[in-house]
Tab-separated table of C-alpha atoms and ligand atoms in Angstrom:
chain	number	residue	atom	x	y	z
X	130	UNK	CA	-22.830	-6.536	-8.179
X	131	UNK	CA	-22.812	-5.914	-11.928
X	132	UNK	CA	-21.472	-2.446	-12.694
X	133	UNK	CA	-22.784	-0.264	-15.509
X	134	UNK	CA	-20.119	0.646	-18.080
X	135	UNK	CA	-20.334	2.820	-21.155
X	136	UNK	CA	-18.142	0.191	-22.720
X	137	UNK	CA	-17.922	-3.139	-20.922
X	138	UNK	CA	-14.278	-3.992	-20.102
X	139	UNK	CA	-12.681	-7.037	-21.666
X	140	UNK	CA	-11.186	-9.621	-19.355
X	141	UNK	CA	-7.701	-8.299	-20.205
X	142	UNK	CA	-8.738	-4.793	-19.220
X	143	UNK	CA	-10.329	-5.981	-15.966
X	144	UNK	CA	-7.102	-7.776	-14.992
X	145	UNK	CA	-4.959	-4.737	-15.877
X	146	UNK	CA	-4.199	-2.506	-12.882
X	147	UNK	CA	-3.632	0.494	-15.145
X	148	UNK	CA	-7.139	0.100	-16.568
X	149	UNK	CA	-8.530	-0.175	-13.032
X	150	UNK	CA	-6.792	3.042	-11.912
X	151	UNK	CA	-7.701	4.921	-15.092
X	152	UNK	CA	-11.367	4.018	-14.539
X	153	UNK	CA	-11.387	4.732	-10.805
X	154	UNK	CA	-14.301	6.849	-9.560
X	155	UNK	CA	-13.500	10.260	-8.010
X	156	UNK	CA	-16.995	11.679	-7.564
X	157	UNK	CA	-20.372	10.551	-6.281
X	158	UNK	CA	-21.675	11.028	-9.823
X	159	UNK	CA	-19.148	8.549	-11.224
X	160	UNK	CA	-19.873	6.042	-8.470
X	161	UNK	CA	-23.615	6.298	-8.936
X	162	UNK	CA	-23.243	5.803	-12.700
X	163	UNK	CA	-21.307	2.567	-12.047
X	164	UNK	CA	-23.901	1.399	-9.524
X	165	UNK	CA	-26.911	2.476	-11.576
X	166	UNK	CA	-28.468	4.656	-8.867
X	167	UNK	CA	-28.957	8.400	-8.435
X	168	UNK	CA	-26.219	10.244	-6.484
X	169	UNK	CA	-28.854	11.314	-3.918
X	170	UNK	CA	-29.443	7.712	-2.823
X	171	UNK	CA	-25.797	7.488	-1.755
X	172	UNK	CA	-25.721	10.751	0.257
X	173	UNK	CA	-22.303	11.712	1.599
X	174	UNK	CA	-21.963	15.010	-0.251
X	175	UNK	CA	-20.509	16.834	2.778
X	176	UNK	CA	-18.170	13.937	3.472
X	177	UNK	CA	-16.857	14.042	-0.067
X	178	UNK	CA	-16.213	17.783	0.139
X	179	UNK	CA	-14.111	17.290	3.276
X	180	UNK	CA	-12.304	14.111	2.171
X	181	UNK	CA	-12.074	13.243	-1.522
X	182	UNK	CA	-13.165	9.911	-2.918
X	183	UNK	CA	-11.246	7.364	-4.966
X	184	UNK	CA	-12.186	3.752	-5.662
X	185	UNK	CA	-11.470	1.261	-8.451
X	186	UNK	CA	-14.271	-0.458	-10.408
X	187	UNK	CA	-12.875	-3.766	-9.080
X	188	UNK	CA	-13.486	-2.806	-5.455
X	189	UNK	CA	-16.908	-1.281	-6.220
X	190	UNK	CA	-17.971	-4.518	-7.918
X	191	UNK	CA	-17.604	-6.370	-4.588
X	192	UNK	CA	-20.646	-4.499	-3.237
X	193	UNK	CA	-23.917	-6.418	-3.072
X	194	UNK	CA	-26.331	-3.536	-2.534
X	195	UNK	CA	-25.989	0.083	-3.701
X	196	UNK	CA	-26.324	1.660	-0.241
X	197	UNK	CA	-23.951	2.949	2.428
X	198	UNK	CA	-25.064	0.028	4.618
X	199	UNK	CA	-23.138	-2.341	2.362
X	200	UNK	CA	-19.851	-3.273	4.118
X	201	UNK	CA	-17.847	-2.718	0.918
X	202	UNK	CA	-19.372	0.658	0.059
X	203	UNK	CA	-19.089	1.791	3.687
X	204	UNK	CA	-15.312	1.464	3.374
X	205	UNK	CA	-14.975	3.455	0.161
X	206	UNK	CA	-17.865	5.948	-0.146
X	207	UNK	CA	-18.003	9.216	1.823
X	208	UNK	CA	-20.536	9.619	4.598
X	209	UNK	CA	-21.765	12.882	6.101
X	210	UNK	CA	-20.790	11.391	9.497
X	211	UNK	CA	-17.182	12.150	8.515
X	212	UNK	CA	-18.042	15.794	9.160
X	213	UNK	CA	-20.894	15.680	11.667
X	214	UNK	CA	-19.846	12.975	14.151
X	215	UNK	CA	-16.330	13.934	15.099
X	216	UNK	CA	-16.148	14.660	18.851
X	217	UNK	CA	-12.822	13.506	20.300
X	218	UNK	CA	-11.092	13.002	16.967
X	219	UNK	CA	-7.621	14.335	16.174
X	220	UNK	CA	-5.677	14.695	12.931
X	221	UNK	CA	-2.490	12.966	14.138
X	222	UNK	CA	-3.819	10.896	17.054
X	223	UNK	CA	-0.724	8.692	17.079
X	224	UNK	CA	1.779	11.520	17.370
X	225	UNK	CA	3.667	10.169	14.367
X	226	UNK	CA	5.008	13.578	13.531
X	227	UNK	CA	6.673	13.914	16.960
X	228	UNK	CA	8.516	10.585	16.736
X	229	UNK	CA	10.260	11.395	13.490
X	230	UNK	CA	14.068	11.689	13.850
X	231	UNK	CA	14.601	12.320	10.127
X	232	UNK	CA	11.959	13.226	7.545
X	233	UNK	CA	9.828	10.228	6.501
X	234	UNK	CA	10.926	7.944	9.348
X	235	UNK	CA	8.869	7.224	12.499
X	236	UNK	CA	11.029	5.511	15.127
X	237	UNK	CA	8.949	4.593	18.167
X	238	UNK	CA	10.064	1.086	19.200
X	239	UNK	CA	13.700	0.053	19.726
X	240	UNK	CA	14.111	-2.530	16.969
X	241	UNK	CA	11.777	-1.329	14.212
X	242	UNK	CA	11.099	1.899	12.370
X	243	UNK	CA	8.417	2.995	9.934
X	244	UNK	CA	9.173	4.639	6.603
X	245	UNK	CA	6.546	6.876	4.969
X	246	UNK	CA	7.199	6.513	1.239
X	247	UNK	CA	4.496	8.810	-0.162
X	248	UNK	CA	0.762	9.308	0.180
X	249	UNK	CA	-0.618	7.713	-2.945
X	250	UNK	CA	-3.107	4.879	-2.422
X	251	UNK	CA	-5.214	2.676	-4.694
X	252	UNK	CA	-8.284	3.638	-2.666
X	253	UNK	CA	-9.229	6.309	-0.153
X	254	UNK	CA	-10.334	4.113	2.755
X	255	UNK	CA	-12.889	6.118	4.699
X	256	UNK	CA	-11.412	4.904	8.017
X	257	UNK	CA	-7.854	5.949	7.057
X	258	UNK	CA	-5.639	6.887	10.033
X	259	UNK	CA	-3.617	9.245	7.835
X	260	UNK	CA	-6.568	11.236	6.495
X	261	UNK	CA	-4.646	14.339	7.558
X	262	UNK	CA	-2.199	13.648	4.696
X	263	UNK	CA	-4.772	13.411	1.909
X	264	UNK	CA	-4.872	17.120	1.278
X	265	UNK	CA	-1.149	17.746	1.100
X	266	UNK	CA	1.208	16.825	-1.642
X	267	UNK	CA	3.550	14.220	-0.187
X	268	UNK	CA	5.691	13.242	-3.126
X	269	UNK	CA	7.407	9.862	-3.376
X	270	UNK	CA	10.513	9.633	-1.227
X	271	UNK	CA	13.415	11.354	-3.016
X	272	UNK	CA	16.932	9.833	-3.315
X	273	UNK	CA	18.189	12.509	-0.866
X	274	UNK	CA	15.531	11.621	1.717
X	275	UNK	CA	16.316	7.947	1.249
X	276	UNK	CA	20.022	8.492	1.860
X	277	UNK	CA	19.227	10.457	5.052
X	278	UNK	CA	17.090	7.541	6.218
X	279	UNK	CA	19.860	5.082	5.367
X	280	UNK	CA	22.451	7.019	7.343
X	281	UNK	CA	20.083	7.192	10.325
X	282	UNK	CA	19.680	3.399	10.124
X	283	UNK	CA	23.463	2.955	9.987
X	284	UNK	CA	23.837	5.130	13.100
X	285	UNK	CA	21.080	3.106	14.814
X	286	UNK	CA	21.882	-0.555	14.223
X	287	UNK	CA	19.334	-1.608	16.859
X	288	UNK	CA	16.705	-1.165	14.100
X	289	UNK	CA	16.343	-4.670	12.697
X	290	UNK	CA	13.079	-4.223	10.842
X	291	UNK	CA	11.874	-1.425	8.571
X	292	UNK	CA	8.141	-1.051	7.984
X	293	UNK	CA	7.687	0.340	4.504
X	294	UNK	CA	4.442	2.258	4.631
X	295	UNK	CA	2.777	5.242	2.956
X	296	UNK	CA	0.313	5.933	1.500
X	297	UNK	CA	0.733	2.619	-0.153
X	298	UNK	CA	4.295	1.615	-1.076
X	299	UNK	CA	2.997	-0.768	-3.763
X	300	UNK	CA	1.669	2.281	-5.630
X	301	UNK	CA	5.185	3.671	-6.110
X	302	UNK	CA	6.794	3.560	-9.530
X	303	UNK	CA	8.749	0.297	-9.797
X	304	UNK	CA	12.170	2.029	-10.058
X	305	UNK	CA	11.395	3.885	-6.844
X	306	UNK	CA	10.410	0.771	-4.972
X	307	UNK	CA	13.435	-1.109	-6.267
X	308	UNK	CA	15.708	1.716	-5.084
X	309	UNK	CA	14.120	1.719	-1.602
X	310	UNK	CA	14.352	-2.068	-1.209
X	311	UNK	CA	17.956	-2.013	-2.423
X	312	UNK	CA	19.074	0.858	-0.182
X	313	UNK	CA	17.444	-0.512	2.984
X	314	UNK	CA	18.713	-4.033	2.328
X	315	UNK	CA	22.247	-2.706	1.931
X	316	UNK	CA	22.195	-1.663	5.603
X	317	UNK	CA	23.751	-4.630	7.333
X	318	UNK	CA	21.790	-4.294	10.579
X	319	UNK	CA	18.421	-4.277	8.758
X	320	UNK	CA	17.203	-7.888	8.799
X	321	UNK	CA	13.557	-7.689	7.720
X	322	UNK	CA	11.477	-5.516	5.401
X	323	UNK	CA	7.783	-5.295	6.233
X	324	UNK	CA	5.589	-3.723	3.550
X	325	UNK	CA	2.230	-2.324	4.664
X	326	UNK	CA	-0.194	-2.293	1.740
X	327	UNK	CA	-3.867	-2.488	0.893
X	328	UNK	CA	-3.119	-3.117	-2.786
X	329	UNK	CA	-3.690	-6.914	-2.507
X	330	UNK	CA	-7.223	-6.101	-1.302
X	331	UNK	CA	-8.299	-3.095	-3.386
X	332	UNK	CA	-6.189	-3.515	-6.550
X	333	UNK	CA	-4.996	-7.147	-6.606
X	334	UNK	CA	-4.288	-6.830	-10.343
X	335	UNK	CA	-1.240	-4.712	-9.396
X	336	UNK	CA	0.495	-7.764	-7.914
X	337	UNK	CA	2.479	-8.955	-10.920
X	338	UNK	CA	5.436	-11.359	-10.872
X	339	UNK	CA	7.653	-8.347	-11.620
X	340	UNK	CA	6.391	-6.371	-8.626
X	341	UNK	CA	6.624	-9.408	-6.336
X	342	UNK	CA	10.219	-9.962	-7.477
X	343	UNK	CA	11.068	-6.374	-6.476
X	344	UNK	CA	9.569	-6.860	-3.007
X	345	UNK	CA	11.577	-10.055	-2.594
X	346	UNK	CA	14.792	-8.645	-4.061
X	347	UNK	CA	16.373	-7.616	-0.741
X	348	UNK	CA	16.198	-8.725	2.875
X	349	UNK	CA	13.442	-11.254	3.774
X	350	UNK	CA	10.121	-9.617	2.902
X	351	UNK	CA	6.854	-9.668	4.828
X	352	UNK	CA	3.721	-8.022	3.542
X	353	UNK	CA	1.138	-6.771	6.032
X	354	UNK	CA	-2.086	-6.455	4.058
X	355	UNK	CA	-5.451	-5.074	5.065
X	356	UNK	CA	-8.605	-7.135	4.538
X	357	UNK	CA	-11.662	-6.236	6.608
X	358	UNK	CA	-14.482	-8.348	5.211
X	359	UNK	CA	-14.762	-11.913	3.840
X	360	UNK	CA	-16.302	-10.589	0.632
X	361	UNK	CA	-12.935	-8.994	-0.187
X	362	UNK	CA	-11.437	-12.446	-0.808
X	363	UNK	CA	-11.887	-13.125	-4.528
X	364	UNK	CA	-10.243	-15.055	-7.358
X	365	UNK	CA	-8.316	-11.863	-8.223
X	366	UNK	CA	-6.934	-11.863	-4.660
X	367	UNK	CA	-6.183	-15.573	-4.959
X	368	UNK	CA	-4.088	-14.861	-8.060
X	369	UNK	CA	-2.224	-12.031	-6.281
X	370	UNK	CA	-1.480	-14.205	-3.245
X	371	UNK	CA	-0.224	-17.056	-5.428
X	372	UNK	CA	2.240	-14.672	-7.073
X	373	UNK	CA	3.460	-13.297	-3.730
X	374	UNK	CA	3.777	-16.790	-2.279
X	375	UNK	CA	5.769	-18.055	-5.210
X	376	UNK	CA	8.107	-15.062	-4.912
X	377	UNK	CA	8.698	-15.904	-1.240
X	378	UNK	CA	6.882	-12.947	0.312
X	379	UNK	CA	5.236	-13.968	3.613
X	380	UNK	CA	1.912	-12.398	4.451
X	381	UNK	CA	0.018	-11.248	7.539
X	382	UNK	CA	-3.223	-9.287	7.758
X	383	UNK	CA	-4.187	-6.254	9.818
X	384	UNK	CA	-7.935	-5.666	10.037
X	385	UNK	CA	-9.649	-2.693	11.580
X	386	UNK	CA	-12.794	-3.281	13.599
X	387	UNK	CA	-15.348	-1.066	11.844
X	388	UNK	CA	-18.897	-0.371	12.939
X	389	UNK	CA	-21.351	-1.529	10.286
X	390	UNK	CA	-18.620	-3.300	8.306
X	391	UNK	CA	-17.260	-6.200	10.316
X	392	UNK	CA	-18.292	-5.737	13.966
X	393	UNK	CA	-19.751	-9.228	14.318
X	394	UNK	CA	-18.033	-12.449	15.388
X	395	UNK	CA	-19.488	-14.390	12.481
X	396	UNK	CA	-18.135	-11.968	9.858
X	397	UNK	CA	-14.671	-11.743	11.390
X	398	UNK	CA	-14.500	-15.491	12.060
X	399	UNK	CA	-15.193	-16.134	8.397
X	400	UNK	CA	-12.617	-13.536	7.318
X	401	UNK	CA	-9.866	-14.861	9.613
X	402	UNK	CA	-10.331	-18.533	8.732
X	403	UNK	CA	-10.568	-17.749	5.000
X	404	UNK	CA	-7.338	-15.719	5.062
X	405	UNK	CA	-5.415	-18.858	6.072
X	406	UNK	CA	-6.452	-20.492	2.789
X	407	UNK	CA	-4.712	-17.625	0.978
X	408	UNK	CA	-1.565	-18.198	3.081
X	409	UNK	CA	-2.221	-15.022	5.073
X	410	UNK	CA	-1.882	-15.125	8.874
X	411	UNK	CA	-4.317	-12.805	10.724
X	412	UNK	CA	-1.961	-10.638	12.795
X	413	UNK	CA	-3.838	-7.700	14.316
X	414	UNK	CA	-7.450	-6.689	14.725
X	415	UNK	CA	-7.195	-2.983	15.514
X	416	UNK	CA	-9.696	-0.883	17.341
X	417	UNK	CA	-10.176	2.352	15.362
X	418	UNK	CA	-7.904	5.248	16.304
X	419	UNK	CA	-9.565	8.516	17.325
X	420	UNK	CA	-9.030	10.090	13.919
X	421	UNK	CA	-10.862	13.173	12.669
X	422	UNK	CA	-13.174	12.063	9.885
X	423	UNK	CA	-13.317	8.422	11.013
X	424	UNK	CA	-14.911	8.561	14.479
X	425	UNK	CA	-18.198	7.062	13.268
X	426	UNK	CA	-16.460	3.716	12.616
X	427	UNK	CA	-15.411	3.211	16.255
X	428	UNK	CA	-17.141	0.462	18.203
X	429	UNK	CA	-15.661	0.768	21.711
X	430	UNK	CA	-12.991	-1.600	23.078
X	431	UNK	CA	-15.608	-3.748	24.837
X	432	UNK	CA	-17.110	-4.770	21.481
X	433	UNK	CA	-13.747	-6.010	20.218
X	434	UNK	CA	-13.155	-7.981	23.414
X	435	UNK	CA	-16.581	-9.588	23.143
X	436	UNK	CA	-15.885	-10.672	19.580
X	437	UNK	CA	-12.454	-12.074	20.488
X	438	UNK	CA	-14.088	-13.975	23.341
X	439	UNK	CA	-16.702	-15.427	20.985
X	440	UNK	CA	-13.984	-16.525	18.563
X	441	UNK	CA	-11.439	-18.044	20.955
X	442	UNK	CA	-11.616	-21.816	20.943
X	443	UNK	CA	-14.167	-21.805	18.136
X	444	UNK	CA	-11.813	-21.121	15.251
X	445	UNK	CA	-8.242	-22.253	14.638
X	446	UNK	CA	-5.697	-20.566	16.865
X	447	UNK	CA	-3.729	-19.821	13.688
X	448	UNK	CA	-6.651	-17.701	12.487
X	449	UNK	CA	-6.877	-15.579	15.667
X	450	UNK	CA	-5.224	-12.143	15.501
X	451	UNK	CA	-4.211	-10.058	18.499
X	452	UNK	CA	-6.815	-7.419	19.357
X	453	UNK	CA	-4.914	-4.157	19.762
X	454	UNK	CA	-5.128	-0.398	19.750
X	455	UNK	CA	-2.704	2.516	19.772
X	456	UNK	CA	-2.290	4.752	22.801
X	457	UNK	CA	-2.577	8.468	22.065
X	458	UNK	CA	0.534	10.573	21.617
X	459	UNK	CA	2.642	7.795	20.160
X	460	UNK	CA	2.914	5.813	23.395
X	461	UNK	CA	2.621	2.574	21.449
X	462	UNK	CA	0.291	-0.360	20.981
X	463	UNK	CA	-1.685	-2.221	23.639
X	464	UNK	CA	-2.785	-5.819	23.098
X	465	UNK	CA	-5.980	-6.769	24.893
X	466	UNK	CA	-7.285	-10.227	25.783
X	467	UNK	CA	-10.746	-11.102	27.059
X	468	UNK	CA	-10.446	-11.793	30.797
X	469	UNK	CA	-10.028	-15.524	31.395
X	470	UNK	CA	-8.711	-15.585	34.976
X	471	UNK	CA	-11.397	-15.840	37.669
X	472	UNK	CA	-9.264	-15.628	40.822
X	473	UNK	CA	-8.626	-18.623	43.068
X	474	UNK	CA	-10.555	-21.517	44.580
X	475	UNK	CA	-10.563	-22.391	48.317
X	476	UNK	CA	-7.196	-24.196	48.092
X	477	UNK	CA	-5.489	-21.269	46.368
X	478	UNK	CA	-5.503	-22.902	42.897
X	479	UNK	CA	-6.115	-20.405	40.083
X	480	UNK	CA	-9.492	-20.505	38.343
X	481	UNK	CA	-10.072	-19.976	34.633
X	482	UNK	CA	-13.054	-19.482	32.370
X	483	UNK	CA	-12.888	-22.038	29.524
X	484	UNK	CA	-13.874	-21.139	25.974
X	485	UNK	CA	-17.207	-22.848	26.626
X	486	UNK	CA	-17.779	-20.740	29.745
X	487	UNK	CA	-16.998	-23.408	32.352
X	488	UNK	CA	-15.080	-22.486	35.495
X	489	UNK	CA	-12.045	-24.763	35.773
X	490	UNK	CA	-9.290	-24.798	38.402
X	491	UNK	CA	-5.716	-25.357	37.325
X	492	UNK	CA	-3.860	-27.901	39.477
X	493	UNK	CA	-0.845	-26.712	41.365
X	494	UNK	CA	2.147	-28.926	42.069
X	495	UNK	CA	4.347	-28.907	45.149
X	496	UNK	CA	6.821	-26.059	45.332
X	497	UNK	CA	4.703	-23.612	43.277
K	783	PLP	C1	2.633	-0.394	14.745
K	783	PLP	C2	3.966	0.185	14.594
K	783	PLP	C3	5.093	-0.641	14.477
K	783	PLP	C4	5.021	-2.154	14.441
K	783	PLP	O1	4.563	-2.739	15.608
K	783	PLP	P1	4.418	-4.321	15.660
K	783	PLP	O2	3.772	-4.605	16.983
K	783	PLP	O3	5.786	-4.901	15.526
K	783	PLP	O4	3.559	-4.749	14.525
K	783	PLP	C5	6.317	-0.035	14.353
K	783	PLP	N1	6.460	1.309	14.341
K	783	PLP	C6	5.398	2.119	14.453
K	783	PLP	C7	5.611	3.582	14.454
K	783	PLP	C8	4.102	1.596	14.574
K	783	PLP	O5	3.050	2.416	14.686
């Protein structure tokens, strides 16, 4: 929707990430001024007191209606449910802090480790799994911390892939990011860098040829981005993806299944198939973690399975992500598939449920 500005931005300003950040909204009053409504119509005062708000004018402009029912505003504006509907939620549901062998590194799986580079983001996503970090000052990774991480990686050459996470690593100062990419790539056993970032979605203007060149300046670079709704795919995103593609950065997407945002097969089907046109492969659809302050977004695993079942066969297999969730206490991810096996027929041949719901037996050969 059209935003209200005291001074309407020029096209150059709109495409400038610094302008976007400088004009980001931090209060319900600022948001309601942009949207042209009274702060009371948005609600969420208690939510904002518990978890601060930050959103760029760009992201706000993707909204169609100035209410919390809008799938864009639901992801960026506080809701009182963040405080009132929190049974079962934890601060660190994934036990990240227990799996940290050196500061800033989470090493849970044999061949990959996750680096926390800071806690600055271009938006405060209301469903954030690291909401616990918002309140504390987590400064950008220092050179000393980086060299500790590098020596851990040298002692543990089974780590072939480093996930560069945050916060949002694409919000780091360029020199910082360049130093991190350089240091990790200098470790011989590190083969792949995987950046986790929502910048392509919430601040696509930040993706400049210079930034893309930094990402691509070391070991082969993958970028895991985070789009949740088809309305987030815009010409600004198209421009960002073109730059990343040209620089040789491969892209996948991790969506979170969010109640009232994207918990319908039609919405997700449109998102997943559209992402392919931007050269982004849908990788995961996550069920929401039991995080304090984000419980009201959870749908239940059954809902995700239903949606995956409605999508299988109907949209390109390339567009289908894995539906997954994280076990509590850092026990790792589980991928779930809708049940397609129906047991056996009278001859012992296995039976399957086709994507159209037919029961089909699979022929067995001799010797099986
Ligand atoms: C999710 C995660 C990974 C990556 O898992 P993939 O299945 O390879 O995407 C790695 N380390 C940690 C700590 C994670 O939470």
